[in-house]
């Protein structure tokens, strides 16, 4: 025991208490965990294809019900697609880019190109973009423009590249990322939290503000498979008493969001990994098969 304590794997909260694993101890356990047979869980075999908002809400409820902790699901990110782009010359080397999304939303942005363009050149550029790229994602436009840039006049190609860049920024900003949370009250029955109001308050502040939680899920989305942050490992949410088990979900093979379970550091990680893995697959299937 003293050796484990010396390695920082277990600790004693106070003199008369028994030793419990530290965040480092739990990390060692998770990293060396063997793949086990999937235990029986009352999980559905599928989530019914439905509107994305309903699928996400059902998934958050499923996560919290199966885990008895907090279920969180980031709403799907939509691909940045534009319907139409127009340019308006405001003055020398100062242009207004007008971007119309497929839902009819109109966004404006002023850009300052290196070259000066006539209005006829601007019309030529917008006509080309609208004829060849309307309805494609920004990533698809960027790839196609890269391969076609040699066919276009230099100044027009530069203008198109600037338009793609600003369109990507505008359409991304226009999307409202959000996270659906279910089961916060489950933490009230967790001994680690019910006996320490300070820990419980910090946890509920995290759920109310959402900004830190969104950043944490965004960090999780950079990895494949199930991702585990124990205690303050993420450095985004430095709450030692909380851990998160998360995984990405997809639509037609493309990652569009992240979901997970948030609970005490002393959670049954093997079961949480299974719950999160199953739910991510259910959500992916439901959204991909939606008619």
Short mmCIF file of C-alpha atoms in Angstrom, two decimals:
data_model
loop_
_atom_site.label_atom_id
_atom_site.label_comp_id
_atom_site.label_asym_id
_atom_site.label_seq_id
_atom_site.Cartn_x
_atom_site.Cartn_y
_atom_site.Cartn_z
CA UNK A 1 0.00 0.00 0.00
CA UNK A 2 2.77 2.40 0.90
CA UNK A 3 4.45 1.70 -2.44
CA UNK A 4 1.24 2.54 -4.33
CA UNK A 5 0.83 5.68 -2.25
CA UNK A 6 4.42 6.65 -2.98
CA UNK A 7 3.71 6.29 -6.71
CA UNK A 8 0.71 8.60 -6.36
CA UNK A 9 -1.76 5.86 -7.33
CA UNK A 10 -3.75 5.89 -4.08
CA UNK A 11 -4.35 8.46 -1.40
CA UNK A 12 -6.08 8.87 1.95
CA UNK A 13 -8.51 11.85 2.09
CA UNK A 14 -7.90 12.19 5.84
CA UNK A 15 -6.09 10.33 8.60
CA UNK A 16 -8.89 7.98 9.63
CA UNK A 17 -10.08 7.22 6.10
CA UNK A 18 -9.14 4.26 3.96
CA UNK A 19 -7.05 4.69 0.84
CA UNK A 20 -8.77 5.39 -2.48
CA UNK A 21 -7.36 5.59 -6.03
CA UNK A 22 -6.15 8.96 -7.30
CA UNK A 23 -6.89 10.28 -10.80
CA UNK A 24 -3.48 8.90 -11.78
CA UNK A 25 -4.48 5.51 -10.35
CA UNK A 26 -7.69 5.45 -12.35
CA UNK A 27 -5.77 6.43 -15.47
CA UNK A 28 -3.41 3.46 -15.00
CA UNK A 29 -6.42 1.17 -14.54
CA UNK A 30 -8.16 2.45 -17.68
CA UNK A 31 -5.02 2.28 -19.81
CA UNK A 32 -4.37 -1.35 -18.82
CA UNK A 33 -8.00 -2.49 -18.91
CA UNK A 34 -8.48 -5.63 -20.97
CA UNK A 35 -11.23 -5.78 -23.56
CA UNK A 36 -14.09 -7.57 -21.87
CA UNK A 37 -17.23 -9.21 -23.16
CA UNK A 38 -20.03 -6.69 -23.49
CA UNK A 39 -22.20 -7.10 -20.42
CA UNK A 40 -25.96 -7.19 -20.67
CA UNK A 41 -27.49 -3.73 -20.64
CA UNK A 42 -31.02 -2.62 -21.21
CA UNK A 43 -29.95 -0.71 -24.30
CA UNK A 44 -32.21 -0.57 -27.36
CA UNK A 45 -31.02 -2.24 -30.54
CA UNK A 46 -31.58 1.01 -32.41
CA UNK A 47 -32.78 4.59 -32.09
CA UNK A 48 -35.66 5.34 -34.47
CA UNK A 49 -34.66 7.59 -37.40
CA UNK A 50 -36.23 10.97 -36.69
CA UNK A 51 -35.51 14.68 -36.76
CA UNK A 52 -31.90 15.23 -35.59
CA UNK A 53 -33.04 17.22 -32.53
CA UNK A 54 -35.19 14.32 -31.32
CA UNK A 55 -32.44 11.75 -31.95
CA UNK A 56 -30.01 13.89 -29.93
CA UNK A 57 -32.48 14.33 -27.04
CA UNK A 58 -33.20 10.58 -26.98
CA UNK A 59 -29.47 9.84 -26.95
CA UNK A 60 -28.81 12.17 -24.01
CA UNK A 61 -31.64 10.52 -22.05
CA UNK A 62 -30.35 7.05 -22.95
CA UNK A 63 -26.84 7.90 -21.75
CA UNK A 64 -28.07 9.24 -18.41
CA UNK A 65 -30.53 6.38 -17.84
CA UNK A 66 -28.01 3.63 -18.58
CA UNK A 67 -25.13 5.24 -16.70
CA UNK A 68 -27.12 6.85 -13.87
CA UNK A 69 -24.81 9.84 -14.31
CA UNK A 70 -25.03 12.79 -16.72
CA UNK A 71 -25.50 12.27 -20.45
CA UNK A 72 -24.23 14.96 -22.85
CA UNK A 73 -24.58 15.15 -26.63
CA UNK A 74 -23.21 17.88 -28.89
CA UNK A 75 -25.69 18.84 -31.59
CA UNK A 76 -24.62 17.84 -35.13
CA UNK A 77 -22.38 20.22 -37.01
CA UNK A 78 -23.79 21.00 -40.41
CA UNK A 79 -21.49 21.09 -43.42
CA UNK A 80 -20.83 24.68 -44.51
CA UNK A 81 -22.70 24.95 -47.81
CA UNK A 82 -23.51 28.11 -49.77
CA UNK A 83 -26.21 28.66 -52.35
CA UNK A 84 -25.01 31.90 -53.91
CA UNK A 85 -22.18 34.45 -53.66
CA UNK A 86 -22.17 38.01 -54.96
CA UNK A 87 -19.49 40.71 -54.90
CA UNK A 88 -20.08 44.45 -54.60
CA UNK A 89 -17.27 46.95 -55.15
CA UNK A 90 -17.29 49.51 -52.32
CA UNK A 91 -14.07 51.37 -53.18
CA UNK A 92 -10.51 50.65 -54.29
CA UNK A 93 -9.48 47.23 -52.91
CA UNK A 94 -12.56 47.07 -50.71
CA UNK A 95 -15.32 44.61 -51.55
CA UNK A 96 -18.53 43.45 -49.94
CA UNK A 97 -19.06 39.68 -50.18
CA UNK A 98 -22.72 38.63 -49.94
CA UNK A 99 -23.20 34.95 -49.04
CA UNK A 100 -26.57 33.19 -49.20
CA UNK A 101 -27.00 29.83 -47.44
CA UNK A 102 -29.39 27.07 -48.62
CA UNK A 103 -31.91 28.08 -45.89
CA UNK A 104 -32.00 31.63 -47.29
CA UNK A 105 -29.86 33.18 -44.55
CA UNK A 106 -27.82 36.13 -45.88
CA UNK A 107 -24.41 37.06 -44.43
CA UNK A 108 -22.18 39.98 -45.45
CA UNK A 109 -18.46 40.43 -44.99
CA UNK A 110 -16.07 43.17 -46.18
CA UNK A 111 -12.74 41.96 -47.61
CA UNK A 112 -9.63 43.85 -48.71
CA UNK A 113 -8.05 42.04 -51.70
CA UNK A 114 -4.53 42.85 -52.86
CA UNK A 115 -5.72 43.59 -56.41
CA UNK A 116 -8.32 46.14 -57.50
CA UNK A 117 -11.26 44.64 -59.41
CA UNK A 118 -13.76 46.19 -61.79
CA UNK A 119 -17.44 45.40 -61.31
CA UNK A 120 -17.42 43.33 -64.51
CA UNK A 121 -14.62 41.15 -63.09
CA UNK A 122 -16.61 40.71 -59.89
CA UNK A 123 -19.67 39.62 -61.87
CA UNK A 124 -17.52 37.18 -63.86
CA UNK A 125 -16.12 35.65 -60.64
CA UNK A 126 -19.50 35.33 -58.91
CA UNK A 127 -21.11 33.82 -62.03
CA UNK A 128 -18.35 31.20 -62.25
CA UNK A 129 -18.61 30.30 -58.55
CA UNK A 130 -22.42 30.10 -58.60
CA UNK A 131 -22.48 28.03 -61.79
CA UNK A 132 -19.81 25.52 -60.76
CA UNK A 133 -19.81 25.35 -56.95
CA UNK A 134 -23.28 26.22 -55.61
CA UNK A 135 -24.59 23.48 -53.30
CA UNK A 136 -21.15 22.08 -52.52
CA UNK A 137 -19.54 22.21 -49.10
CA UNK A 138 -16.77 24.72 -48.54
CA UNK A 139 -14.27 21.85 -48.31
CA UNK A 140 -15.41 20.50 -51.71
CA UNK A 141 -15.18 23.97 -53.26
CA UNK A 142 -11.69 24.45 -51.84
CA UNK A 143 -10.51 21.12 -53.28
CA UNK A 144 -12.02 21.71 -56.71
CA UNK A 145 -10.76 25.27 -56.91
CA UNK A 146 -7.26 24.07 -56.05
CA UNK A 147 -7.29 21.72 -59.05
CA UNK A 148 -8.83 24.30 -61.40
CA UNK A 149 -6.85 27.37 -60.37
CA UNK A 150 -4.44 27.08 -63.32
CA UNK A 151 -7.33 27.34 -65.79
CA UNK A 152 -8.45 30.68 -64.36
CA UNK A 153 -6.90 34.09 -64.75
CA UNK A 154 -4.62 34.83 -61.80
CA UNK A 155 -6.55 37.76 -60.34
CA UNK A 156 -9.91 35.97 -60.67
CA UNK A 157 -8.49 32.82 -59.03
CA UNK A 158 -7.18 34.91 -56.13
CA UNK A 159 -10.59 36.54 -55.67
CA UNK A 160 -12.31 33.15 -55.65
CA UNK A 161 -9.90 31.79 -53.06
CA UNK A 162 -10.54 34.84 -50.87
CA UNK A 163 -14.29 34.31 -51.29
CA UNK A 164 -14.02 30.65 -50.25
CA UNK A 165 -12.00 31.60 -47.18
CA UNK A 166 -14.45 34.26 -46.02
CA UNK A 167 -17.44 32.02 -46.81
CA UNK A 168 -16.00 29.29 -44.60
CA UNK A 169 -15.59 31.77 -41.73
CA UNK A 170 -19.05 33.29 -42.14
CA UNK A 171 -20.95 30.02 -42.47
CA UNK A 172 -19.10 28.44 -39.54
CA UNK A 173 -19.85 31.46 -37.33
CA UNK A 174 -23.51 31.32 -38.32
CA UNK A 175 -23.88 27.80 -36.93
CA UNK A 176 -24.97 27.66 -33.31
CA UNK A 177 -23.19 24.77 -31.62
CA UNK A 178 -25.04 23.52 -28.57
CA UNK A 179 -25.00 20.60 -26.19
CA UNK A 180 -27.97 18.66 -24.82
CA UNK A 181 -27.61 17.60 -21.18
CA UNK A 182 -29.68 15.00 -19.34
CA UNK A 183 -29.56 13.58 -15.81
CA UNK A 184 -27.81 16.35 -13.86
CA UNK A 185 -29.84 15.41 -10.80
CA UNK A 186 -28.25 11.95 -10.83
CA UNK A 187 -25.18 13.52 -9.24
CA UNK A 188 -27.22 14.29 -6.13
CA UNK A 189 -27.20 10.56 -5.31
CA UNK A 190 -23.43 10.19 -5.82
CA UNK A 191 -21.76 10.08 -2.41
CA UNK A 192 -18.67 11.98 -3.59
CA UNK A 193 -20.89 14.95 -4.49
CA UNK A 194 -23.75 14.76 -2.00
CA UNK A 195 -21.23 14.98 0.86
CA UNK A 196 -19.40 17.97 -0.63
CA UNK A 197 -21.56 20.89 -1.75
CA UNK A 198 -18.52 22.66 -3.20
CA UNK A 199 -17.90 19.82 -5.66
CA UNK A 200 -21.59 19.66 -6.53
CA UNK A 201 -21.75 23.41 -7.15
CA UNK A 202 -18.73 23.31 -9.49
CA UNK A 203 -20.31 20.47 -11.46
CA UNK A 204 -23.63 22.30 -11.88
CA UNK A 205 -21.83 25.51 -12.91
CA UNK A 206 -20.18 23.50 -15.68
CA UNK A 207 -23.57 22.31 -16.96
CA UNK A 208 -25.13 25.78 -16.75
CA UNK A 209 -22.38 27.67 -18.57
CA UNK A 210 -21.91 25.04 -21.30
CA UNK A 211 -18.96 26.92 -22.84
CA UNK A 212 -16.32 24.83 -21.05
CA UNK A 213 -18.31 21.69 -21.72
CA UNK A 214 -18.43 22.53 -25.43
CA UNK A 215 -14.65 23.01 -25.48
CA UNK A 216 -14.16 19.68 -23.71
CA UNK A 217 -16.35 17.85 -26.22
CA UNK A 218 -14.53 19.63 -29.04
CA UNK A 219 -11.19 18.36 -27.69
CA UNK A 220 -12.69 14.87 -27.48
CA UNK A 221 -13.81 15.05 -31.12
CA UNK A 222 -10.18 15.15 -32.29
CA UNK A 223 -9.65 11.48 -31.30
CA UNK A 224 -11.01 8.25 -32.74
CA UNK A 225 -12.88 5.70 -30.65
CA UNK A 226 -13.77 6.22 -27.00
CA UNK A 227 -11.87 9.01 -25.24
CA UNK A 228 -11.52 9.27 -21.45
CA UNK A 229 -10.57 12.33 -19.41
CA UNK A 230 -10.05 11.58 -15.73
CA UNK A 231 -10.20 14.43 -13.24
CA UNK A 232 -8.49 17.54 -14.60
CA UNK A 233 -6.58 15.74 -17.38
CA UNK A 234 -8.25 17.73 -20.16
CA UNK A 235 -7.02 21.08 -18.72
CA UNK A 236 -10.21 22.50 -20.28
CA UNK A 237 -12.36 21.56 -17.30
CA UNK A 238 -9.98 21.36 -14.31
CA UNK A 239 -12.45 19.66 -11.96
CA UNK A 240 -10.62 16.82 -10.23
CA UNK A 241 -13.83 15.17 -9.05
CA UNK A 242 -15.31 14.70 -12.56
CA UNK A 243 -14.42 12.33 -15.38
CA UNK A 244 -15.88 12.15 -18.89
CA UNK A 245 -16.09 9.19 -21.25
CA UNK A 246 -16.86 10.35 -24.79
CA UNK A 247 -17.00 9.22 -28.41
CA UNK A 248 -17.78 10.77 -31.77
CA UNK A 249 -20.88 10.01 -33.82
CA UNK A 250 -21.17 10.19 -37.59
CA UNK A 251 -23.56 10.83 -40.43
CA UNK A 252 -22.79 8.80 -43.55
CA UNK A 253 -19.21 8.24 -42.41
CA UNK A 254 -18.46 11.87 -41.50
CA UNK A 255 -17.91 12.90 -37.86
CA UNK A 256 -20.52 15.53 -36.98
CA UNK A 257 -20.60 15.54 -33.17
CA UNK A 258 -19.53 14.09 -29.84
CA UNK A 259 -21.45 12.49 -26.97
CA UNK A 260 -20.51 11.14 -23.58
CA UNK A 261 -21.12 10.44 -19.92
CA UNK A 262 -19.94 12.73 -17.12
CA UNK A 263 -19.68 11.32 -13.63
CA UNK A 264 -17.46 11.01 -10.57
CA UNK A 265 -13.83 10.01 -10.92
CA UNK A 266 -14.78 6.78 -9.14
CA UNK A 267 -17.07 5.54 -11.91
CA UNK A 268 -17.24 1.99 -13.38
CA UNK A 269 -15.17 2.85 -16.46
CA UNK A 270 -15.61 -0.47 -18.26
CA UNK A 271 -19.39 -0.15 -18.22
CA UNK A 272 -19.27 3.56 -19.16
CA UNK A 273 -17.07 2.77 -22.17
CA UNK A 274 -19.62 0.21 -23.37
CA UNK A 275 -22.56 2.58 -22.85
CA UNK A 276 -20.89 5.44 -24.74
CA UNK A 277 -19.66 3.18 -27.55
CA UNK A 278 -23.11 1.62 -28.06
CA UNK A 279 -24.90 4.99 -27.97
CA UNK A 280 -22.52 6.58 -30.48
CA UNK A 281 -23.25 3.74 -32.91
CA UNK A 282 -27.01 4.02 -32.35
CA UNK A 283 -26.96 7.78 -33.01
CA UNK A 284 -24.79 7.34 -36.12
CA UNK A 285 -27.20 4.75 -37.52
CA UNK A 286 -30.31 6.79 -36.69
CA UNK A 287 -29.00 9.98 -38.31
CA UNK A 288 -27.50 8.21 -41.34
CA UNK A 289 -30.71 6.25 -42.06
CA UNK A 290 -33.05 9.20 -41.55
CA UNK A 291 -35.28 9.66 -44.57
#
